[in-house]
Short mmCIF file of C-alpha atoms in Angstrom, two decimals:
data_model
loop_
_atom_site.label_atom_id
_atom_site.label_comp_id
_atom_site.label_asym_id
_atom_site.label_seq_id
_atom_site.Cartn_x
_atom_site.Cartn_y
_atom_site.Cartn_z
CA MET A 24 0.02 0.04 -0.08
CA ARG A 25 1.38 3.30 -1.02
CA THR A 26 1.68 6.03 1.69
CA ILE A 27 1.47 9.58 0.83
CA LEU A 28 2.73 11.94 3.34
CA PRO A 29 1.55 15.53 4.28
CA GLY A 30 3.53 18.09 2.54
CA ALA A 31 4.86 19.82 5.62
CA VAL A 32 5.90 16.47 7.08
CA LEU A 33 7.46 15.40 3.83
CA LEU A 34 9.55 18.44 3.68
CA ALA A 35 10.67 18.00 7.25
CA LEU A 36 11.59 14.57 6.47
CA LEU A 37 13.54 15.26 3.49
CA PHE A 38 15.52 18.27 5.18
CA THR A 39 16.53 15.88 7.95
CA LEU A 40 17.53 13.09 5.57
CA LEU A 41 19.71 15.71 3.67
CA LEU A 42 21.42 16.48 7.00
CA GLY A 43 22.50 12.97 7.18
CA PRO A 44 22.43 10.74 10.42
CA ALA A 45 23.00 12.59 13.58
CA PRO A 46 25.87 11.36 15.91
CA ALA A 47 24.68 9.09 18.84
CA ARG A 48 22.69 10.91 21.19
CA ALA A 49 24.42 12.26 24.20
CA GLN A 50 23.80 9.44 26.88
CA GLY A 51 25.09 8.52 30.07
CA GLU A 52 27.72 5.82 30.47
CA ARG A 53 26.14 2.43 29.25
CA GLU A 54 22.68 3.88 28.72
CA LEU A 55 20.07 3.03 25.91
CA VAL A 56 17.57 5.75 24.92
CA PHE A 57 14.33 4.71 23.53
CA GLY A 58 11.80 7.04 21.75
CA MET A 59 8.00 7.13 22.98
CA SER A 60 5.36 9.03 21.04
CA ALA A 61 1.88 9.02 22.72
CA ALA A 62 -0.88 11.51 23.75
CA PHE A 63 -0.06 13.22 27.04
CA THR A 64 -2.63 16.02 26.41
CA GLY A 65 -6.09 16.35 24.95
CA ALA A 66 -9.00 14.00 25.14
CA ASN A 67 -6.99 10.89 25.67
CA GLY A 68 -4.01 12.42 27.46
CA GLU A 69 -4.42 10.41 30.73
CA LEU A 70 -4.32 7.13 28.86
CA GLY A 71 -0.79 8.21 27.57
CA ILE A 72 0.18 9.20 30.99
CA GLU A 73 -0.98 6.13 32.86
CA TYR A 74 0.75 3.84 30.24
CA TYR A 75 3.95 5.86 30.67
CA ARG A 76 3.82 5.78 34.34
CA GLY A 77 3.52 1.94 34.40
CA LEU A 78 6.47 1.76 31.99
CA MET A 79 8.74 3.94 33.93
CA ALA A 80 7.76 2.61 37.42
CA TYR A 81 9.20 -0.83 36.27
CA LEU A 82 12.26 0.74 34.34
CA ASP A 83 13.26 3.01 37.21
CA TYR A 84 13.17 -0.24 39.45
CA TYR A 85 15.15 -1.99 36.86
CA ASN A 86 17.70 0.76 36.47
CA GLU A 87 18.37 0.68 40.09
CA ARG A 88 19.42 -3.07 39.96
CA VAL A 89 21.30 -3.03 36.77
CA GLY A 90 24.50 -3.14 38.73
CA GLU A 91 28.10 -2.56 37.43
CA GLY A 92 28.68 -3.68 33.82
CA GLY A 93 24.85 -3.47 33.03
CA TRP A 94 23.13 -1.02 30.62
CA THR A 95 20.36 1.29 32.00
CA ILE A 96 17.33 2.22 29.93
CA ARG A 97 15.99 5.78 29.26
CA VAL A 98 12.64 6.77 27.57
CA GLU A 99 12.35 9.91 25.90
CA PRO A 100 8.51 10.76 25.71
CA ALA A 101 7.18 13.23 22.97
CA ASN A 102 3.59 14.31 22.96
CA ASP A 103 1.48 13.69 19.92
CA GLY A 104 -2.01 14.42 21.16
CA TYR A 105 -3.22 11.10 19.80
CA ASN A 106 -2.76 12.72 16.24
CA PRO A 107 -0.92 10.89 13.28
CA GLY A 108 0.96 14.22 11.89
CA PRO A 109 2.61 14.84 15.33
CA SER A 110 3.36 11.20 15.73
CA PHE A 111 5.19 11.09 12.27
CA GLN A 112 7.23 14.14 12.97
CA ASN A 113 8.13 12.65 16.58
CA THR A 114 9.25 9.48 14.87
CA VAL A 115 11.55 11.29 12.41
CA ASN A 116 13.23 13.39 15.15
CA PHE A 117 13.78 10.16 17.07
CA ILE A 118 15.32 8.26 14.19
CA VAL A 119 17.28 11.22 12.46
CA ARG A 120 17.95 13.73 15.00
CA ASP A 121 18.12 11.82 18.25
CA ASN A 122 19.43 8.48 17.01
CA VAL A 123 17.47 6.49 19.57
CA PHE A 124 18.22 2.83 19.99
CA ALA A 125 14.47 1.90 19.21
CA LEU A 126 10.95 3.36 19.28
CA ALA A 127 8.98 1.84 22.23
CA ALA A 128 5.52 2.11 23.73
CA TYR A 129 3.93 4.23 21.26
CA VAL A 130 0.22 4.61 22.07
CA GLY A 131 -2.56 4.42 19.58
CA THR A 132 -3.61 2.72 16.38
CA PRO A 133 -3.75 5.81 14.22
CA THR A 134 -0.63 7.19 15.33
CA ALA A 135 1.41 3.84 15.38
CA THR A 136 0.12 2.65 12.10
CA HIS A 137 0.98 6.29 10.34
CA VAL A 138 4.57 5.75 11.19
CA LEU A 139 5.19 2.21 9.85
CA PRO A 140 6.32 3.25 6.63
CA LEU A 141 9.41 5.11 8.29
CA LEU A 142 10.49 1.56 9.67
CA GLN A 143 10.60 0.26 6.19
CA LYS A 144 12.30 3.49 4.97
CA PHE A 145 14.89 3.19 7.56
CA ALA A 146 15.42 -0.42 7.49
CA ASP A 147 19.11 0.04 6.69
CA ARG A 148 19.32 1.60 10.25
CA HIS A 149 17.60 -1.37 11.95
CA ILE A 150 14.88 0.71 13.49
CA TYR A 151 12.19 -1.40 15.30
CA MET A 152 9.05 -0.57 17.21
CA LEU A 153 8.73 -2.33 20.59
CA PHE A 154 5.60 -2.95 22.49
CA PRO A 155 3.12 -0.53 21.30
CA PHE A 156 -0.23 0.10 23.02
CA THR A 157 -2.54 -1.13 20.17
CA GLY A 158 -3.88 -4.38 18.94
CA ALA A 159 -4.04 -3.38 15.49
CA GLN A 160 -3.34 -5.73 12.41
CA PRO A 161 -0.92 -3.68 10.41
CA LEU A 162 1.58 -3.81 13.18
CA ARG A 163 1.16 -7.73 13.07
CA GLY A 164 1.26 -8.49 9.30
CA GLU A 165 2.89 -7.82 6.02
CA PRO A 166 4.69 -5.75 5.20
CA PHE A 167 5.53 -4.01 8.39
CA GLY A 168 5.18 -6.60 10.89
CA LYS A 169 8.73 -7.69 10.76
CA TYR A 170 9.71 -4.30 12.14
CA VAL A 171 7.36 -4.47 15.22
CA PHE A 172 7.38 -6.77 18.29
CA ASN A 173 4.04 -6.65 20.20
CA LEU A 174 3.39 -8.03 23.89
CA ARG A 175 -0.50 -7.49 24.00
CA ALA A 176 -3.10 -9.61 22.33
CA SER A 177 -4.52 -8.10 19.20
CA TYR A 178 -7.96 -6.45 18.62
CA PHE A 179 -8.93 -9.67 16.43
CA ASP A 180 -8.24 -11.78 19.65
CA GLU A 181 -10.27 -9.37 21.73
CA THR A 182 -13.37 -9.15 19.46
CA ARG A 183 -13.07 -12.75 18.86
CA VAL A 184 -13.43 -13.81 22.45
CA LEU A 185 -16.21 -11.28 23.07
CA VAL A 186 -18.31 -12.16 20.23
CA ASP A 187 -18.04 -15.89 20.98
CA HIS A 188 -19.08 -15.37 24.66
CA LEU A 189 -22.05 -13.19 23.49
CA LEU A 190 -23.18 -15.90 20.94
CA ALA A 191 -22.85 -18.36 23.66
CA VAL A 192 -25.51 -16.62 25.56
CA GLY A 193 -27.91 -16.07 22.65
CA ARG A 194 -26.91 -12.36 21.74
CA GLY A 195 -26.19 -12.54 18.02
CA ARG A 196 -27.69 -9.23 16.89
CA ILE A 197 -24.42 -7.25 17.54
CA GLY A 198 -24.43 -3.45 16.75
CA VAL A 199 -20.97 -1.77 16.53
CA PHE A 200 -20.29 2.04 17.59
CA TYR A 201 -16.63 2.79 16.29
CA GLN A 202 -14.01 5.50 15.98
CA SER A 203 -13.74 6.39 12.34
CA ASP A 204 -9.98 5.87 11.78
CA ALA A 205 -7.63 2.72 11.68
CA TYR A 206 -8.50 1.85 15.35
CA GLY A 207 -12.13 1.92 15.04
CA ARG A 208 -12.04 0.17 11.72
CA THR A 209 -9.80 -2.54 13.02
CA GLY A 210 -12.23 -3.14 15.79
CA TRP A 211 -15.18 -3.21 13.57
CA ASP A 212 -13.29 -5.71 11.17
CA GLY A 213 -12.62 -7.92 14.09
CA VAL A 214 -16.17 -8.13 15.02
CA ARG A 215 -17.14 -8.62 11.31
CA ARG A 216 -14.73 -11.35 10.94
CA ALA A 217 -15.85 -13.04 14.32
CA LEU A 218 -19.47 -13.15 13.30
CA ALA A 219 -18.79 -14.29 9.81
CA VAL A 220 -17.33 -17.50 11.29
CA HIS A 221 -20.94 -18.37 12.43
CA GLY A 222 -22.57 -17.16 9.32
CA LEU A 223 -23.73 -13.81 10.93
CA HIS A 224 -23.31 -10.07 10.28
CA ILE A 225 -23.17 -6.79 12.10
CA VAL A 226 -26.87 -5.78 12.39
CA SER A 227 -26.21 -2.05 12.51
CA GLU A 228 -23.27 0.40 13.05
CA ALA A 229 -22.44 4.09 13.82
CA ALA A 230 -19.04 6.09 13.95
CA TYR A 231 -17.64 9.08 15.28
CA HIS A 232 -14.57 11.27 14.64
CA ARG A 233 -11.48 10.74 16.68
CA GLY A 234 -10.99 13.23 19.65
CA ALA A 235 -14.38 13.42 20.94
CA SER A 236 -14.72 14.50 24.42
CA PHE A 237 -17.17 13.37 27.22
CA GLY A 238 -19.29 16.39 26.29
CA GLN A 239 -20.26 14.97 22.94
CA ASP A 240 -23.82 13.99 22.32
CA PHE A 241 -24.29 10.45 20.91
CA SER A 242 -27.83 10.25 21.48
CA VAL A 243 -28.58 9.86 17.74
CA GLU A 244 -26.06 7.29 17.31
CA ALA A 245 -27.35 5.26 20.22
CA ARG A 246 -31.19 5.48 18.93
CA HIS A 247 -29.83 4.26 15.66
CA LEU A 248 -28.29 1.10 17.13
CA MET A 249 -31.35 0.66 19.16
CA ASP A 250 -33.71 1.07 16.26
CA ALA A 251 -32.02 -1.54 14.31
CA GLY A 252 -32.80 -4.40 16.74
CA ALA A 253 -29.29 -4.90 18.29
CA ASP A 254 -29.34 -7.08 21.46
CA VAL A 255 -25.69 -6.08 22.51
CA ILE A 256 -23.63 -3.16 21.41
CA ILE A 257 -19.72 -3.26 21.18
CA VAL A 258 -18.01 0.01 21.30
CA VAL A 259 -14.34 0.56 19.81
CA GLY A 260 -13.46 3.73 21.22
CA THR A 261 -11.57 5.82 23.85
CA TYR A 262 -12.57 6.31 27.33
CA ALA A 263 -14.21 9.79 26.85
CA SER A 264 -16.14 8.61 23.82
CA GLN A 265 -17.36 5.38 25.16
CA ALA A 266 -18.39 7.12 28.67
CA ALA A 267 -20.36 9.47 26.60
CA PHE A 268 -22.15 7.01 24.41
CA ILE A 269 -23.02 4.71 27.34
CA ARG A 270 -24.46 7.89 29.05
CA ASP A 271 -26.54 8.82 26.00
CA ALA A 272 -27.57 5.26 25.40
CA ARG A 273 -28.85 4.71 28.83
CA ASN A 274 -30.54 8.13 28.97
CA ALA A 275 -32.31 7.08 25.55
CA GLY A 276 -33.70 3.82 27.34
CA CYS A 277 -31.20 1.25 26.23
CA ASP A 278 -30.75 -1.31 28.71
CA LEU A 279 -28.74 -3.58 26.42
CA PRO A 280 -25.21 -4.91 27.51
CA ILE A 281 -22.54 -2.54 26.12
CA ALA A 282 -19.12 -3.95 25.57
CA GLY A 283 -15.65 -2.47 24.84
CA LEU A 284 -12.10 -3.35 24.24
CA SER A 285 -8.77 -2.84 26.32
CA PHE A 286 -7.72 0.55 24.67
CA THR A 287 -10.56 2.22 26.20
CA ASP A 288 -8.91 2.75 29.61
CA SER A 289 -11.83 1.17 31.47
CA ASP A 290 -10.83 2.66 34.87
CA LYS A 291 -10.91 6.27 33.48
CA MET A 292 -14.10 5.43 31.80
CA LEU A 293 -15.74 4.17 34.89
CA ASP A 294 -14.60 7.27 36.78
CA LEU A 295 -16.44 9.47 34.25
CA LEU A 296 -19.57 7.18 34.39
CA LYS A 297 -19.48 7.25 38.30
CA ALA A 298 -19.20 10.92 38.59
CA GLU A 299 -22.19 11.41 35.99
CA SER A 300 -24.17 8.88 38.06
CA GLU A 301 -23.57 10.96 41.32
CA ARG A 302 -24.40 14.03 39.42
CA THR A 303 -27.71 12.79 37.95
CA GLY A 304 -28.78 10.26 40.37
CA ARG A 305 -28.90 7.57 37.67
CA ASP A 306 -26.72 4.48 37.45
CA TYR A 307 -24.64 4.37 34.26
CA THR A 308 -22.31 1.44 35.43
CA THR A 309 -24.47 -1.64 35.15
CA ASP A 310 -24.35 -4.19 32.03
CA LEU A 311 -20.97 -3.04 30.95
CA ILE A 312 -18.41 -5.58 29.65
CA GLN A 313 -14.76 -4.95 28.82
CA SER A 314 -12.14 -7.04 27.32
CA GLN A 315 -8.62 -6.54 28.70
CA VAL A 316 -5.27 -7.90 27.75
CA VAL A 317 -3.62 -8.02 31.29
CA PRO A 318 -5.04 -9.74 34.34
CA SER A 319 -6.90 -7.73 37.04
CA TYR A 320 -4.45 -5.79 39.11
CA GLU A 321 -6.36 -7.05 42.15
CA GLU A 322 -5.41 -10.59 41.49
CA THR A 323 -2.67 -10.66 43.99
CA GLY A 324 -2.30 -14.42 43.95
CA LEU A 325 -0.10 -13.62 40.75
CA PRO A 326 3.49 -12.52 41.41
CA GLY A 327 3.44 -10.12 38.66
CA VAL A 328 0.52 -8.63 40.24
CA ARG A 329 2.15 -8.37 43.61
CA LEU A 330 5.31 -6.79 42.15
CA TYR A 331 3.50 -4.06 40.40
CA ARG A 332 1.31 -3.29 43.39
CA GLU A 333 4.39 -2.90 45.28
CA ILE A 334 6.34 -0.66 43.04
CA MET A 335 3.31 1.11 41.72
CA GLY A 336 1.60 1.77 45.08
CA ASN A 337 4.46 4.25 46.04
CA TYR A 338 5.57 5.51 42.81
CA GLU A 339 5.65 9.28 42.25
CA GLY A 340 7.26 9.70 38.84
CA GLY A 341 5.91 9.92 35.25
CA ILE A 342 3.63 12.77 36.14
CA MET A 343 2.80 14.91 33.13
CA PRO A 344 0.25 17.71 32.55
CA SER A 345 -3.00 16.49 30.75
CA GLY A 346 -4.73 19.02 28.65
CA GLY A 347 -3.45 21.94 30.76
CA GLU A 348 -5.17 20.57 33.95
CA GLU A 349 -3.73 19.08 37.12
CA TYR A 350 -3.58 15.30 36.76
CA SER A 351 -4.17 12.88 39.75
CA PRO A 352 -2.90 9.61 38.82
CA ARG A 353 -4.61 6.43 39.81
CA ARG A 354 -2.75 4.28 42.11
CA TYR A 355 -3.53 1.13 39.98
CA SER A 356 -4.98 0.71 36.53
CA PHE A 357 -5.23 -1.72 33.74
CA VAL A 358 -3.40 0.74 31.48
CA SER A 359 -0.38 1.35 33.99
CA PHE A 360 -0.16 -2.44 34.62
CA GLU A 361 0.25 -2.99 30.81
CA GLY A 362 2.87 -0.44 30.71
CA PHE A 363 4.66 -2.04 33.68
CA LEU A 364 4.58 -5.59 31.91
CA ASN A 365 6.06 -3.95 28.70
CA GLY A 366 8.80 -2.29 30.70
CA MET A 367 9.64 -5.80 32.24
CA LEU A 368 9.91 -7.32 28.72
CA LEU A 369 11.97 -4.16 27.52
CA GLY A 370 14.40 -4.87 30.59
CA GLU A 371 14.55 -8.48 29.60
CA MET A 372 15.51 -7.65 25.99
CA VAL A 373 18.39 -5.34 26.99
CA ARG A 374 19.53 -7.79 29.76
CA ARG A 375 19.90 -10.57 27.08
CA MET A 376 21.93 -8.25 24.90
CA GLY A 377 24.56 -8.42 27.49
CA ASP A 378 27.73 -6.30 27.04
CA ALA A 379 27.13 -5.78 23.29
CA PRO A 380 23.67 -4.13 22.51
CA SER A 381 22.88 -3.06 19.13
CA ARG A 382 19.83 -2.48 16.81
CA GLU A 383 20.89 -5.11 14.46
CA ARG A 384 20.50 -7.77 17.24
CA ILE A 385 16.75 -6.88 18.28
CA PRO A 386 15.08 -9.31 16.16
CA GLU A 387 17.62 -12.15 16.97
CA VAL A 388 17.16 -11.35 20.84
CA MET A 389 13.44 -10.79 20.86
CA GLU A 390 12.77 -13.99 18.81
CA SER A 391 14.88 -15.89 21.41
CA ILE A 392 12.54 -15.09 24.12
CA HIS A 393 10.51 -18.37 24.75
CA ASP A 394 8.17 -18.95 27.66
CA PHE A 395 9.24 -15.57 29.54
CA ASP A 396 7.45 -15.55 32.78
CA LEU A 397 5.85 -12.17 33.53
CA GLY A 398 4.25 -13.35 36.73
CA ILE A 399 0.81 -13.48 35.31
CA GLY A 400 -0.04 -17.17 34.81
CA VAL A 401 0.81 -17.20 30.90
CA ASP A 402 4.30 -16.65 29.64
CA ALA A 403 5.35 -14.46 26.73
CA HIS A 404 6.60 -16.36 23.78
CA PHE A 405 8.20 -14.96 20.55
CA GLY A 406 9.88 -16.59 17.55
CA PRO A 407 10.60 -15.86 14.01
CA ASN A 408 7.18 -16.16 12.82
CA ARG A 409 5.82 -14.79 15.97
CA HIS A 410 6.01 -11.13 17.00
CA GLN A 411 3.21 -11.15 19.45
CA GLY A 412 4.21 -12.36 22.81
CA LEU A 413 0.67 -12.82 24.39
CA ASP A 414 -2.68 -13.93 23.23
CA ALA A 415 -4.65 -14.02 26.36
CA VAL A 416 -7.82 -11.90 26.58
CA TYR A 417 -9.46 -11.28 30.19
CA LEU A 418 -13.37 -10.28 30.18
CA THR A 419 -14.36 -7.99 32.82
CA THR A 420 -17.52 -6.25 34.33
CA VAL A 421 -18.43 -3.63 37.04
CA ARG A 422 -18.71 -5.21 40.35
CA ASP A 423 -18.54 -3.34 43.67
CA GLY A 424 -17.57 -0.17 41.76
CA ARG A 425 -14.48 -1.68 39.76
CA PHE A 426 -14.02 -3.77 36.71
CA ARG A 427 -13.51 -7.11 37.84
CA PRO A 428 -13.51 -10.66 36.07
CA VAL A 429 -16.85 -11.90 34.79
CA ASP A 430 -17.94 -14.52 37.08
CA SER A 431 -21.07 -15.62 35.06
CA TRP A 432 -22.57 -14.76 31.63
CA GLU A 433 -25.98 -15.95 32.63
CA ARG A 434 -27.10 -12.57 33.34
CA TRP A 435 -26.98 -11.51 29.73
CA ARG A 436 -28.50 -14.75 28.36
CA ARG A 437 -31.44 -13.90 25.92
#
């Protein structure tokens, strides 16, 4: 697929290429620098911050224990506001100006997929993207998948598990409300594919533009999906847009189960819905289902969860402004836990490189990671034809004011 770059971005890229490669970024002794582009401001800024905080909580812990002769890890964050253009420019800067060791922990499908052609363009420099916060297919297939290593399950994995469970309780008339971009279309396609296996199709759909806030009115879209006779709605959105849709659907009389994907940031979405419930006296938190790609951070029987809670519970770093407002970080969240696990994997990759870390060795080292224990009950496994470490999907619903594992699907049986 041919990619056409925006004029201003193309000029910036050509200018930096004419300058030639920058000298290695000034780094501390035995330090590797990774470039991270994510939303730290705007409607989805808190998602980027939570992911960054979880990542850095583990990496700070890791760096303190490297010891003499080891290599420490530094992450350079750059704000893209969840917009493809700034993400592209950040990536050009990381590669050409900053000469980072690799790209790591990018957040979002529209932003991460937009920079994939750069990985191909700079293949001679061995630029790889490590552990992005997205389950999109372009990062997992040809022609770009060989430049990307993912830890999390894909959106196709999440939608398949959701659809299979919904069909098992007789809910086969599925409507989809999705973000009108690469993220939303990937989730929509995942639902479509999962239904097609059973000879079914999406009964109705509605879309919205990326960047919608909680103040957006989605009552028209909610009524459209209800009028089509859907018996469940799957939302492929972000925390603000999904919370707004749930509010407006419930206000319109919709009592159907409403499901969402891991990228939503279910903890932040639930915060918005609980605040709206308190304001209006109406409960917006019932019959919600969320797929997750990490276990619940309350499953303290898992050693990885215990380590996360021990480190994250007292972590004060990784705070950035969100939308110009004061940001109060959550002590624990699904998003920061995923960032934490990605930090563990990044540290393991660097550790395995020993005394000779190099970009060229990234595929060799990553593909050598078989059955790596993250302490979550399932091991990460990579290989020459496997650049996604985990396939596990966890289904949660609101119970006692938090998203917890679904204990029974019978409540939603038709």
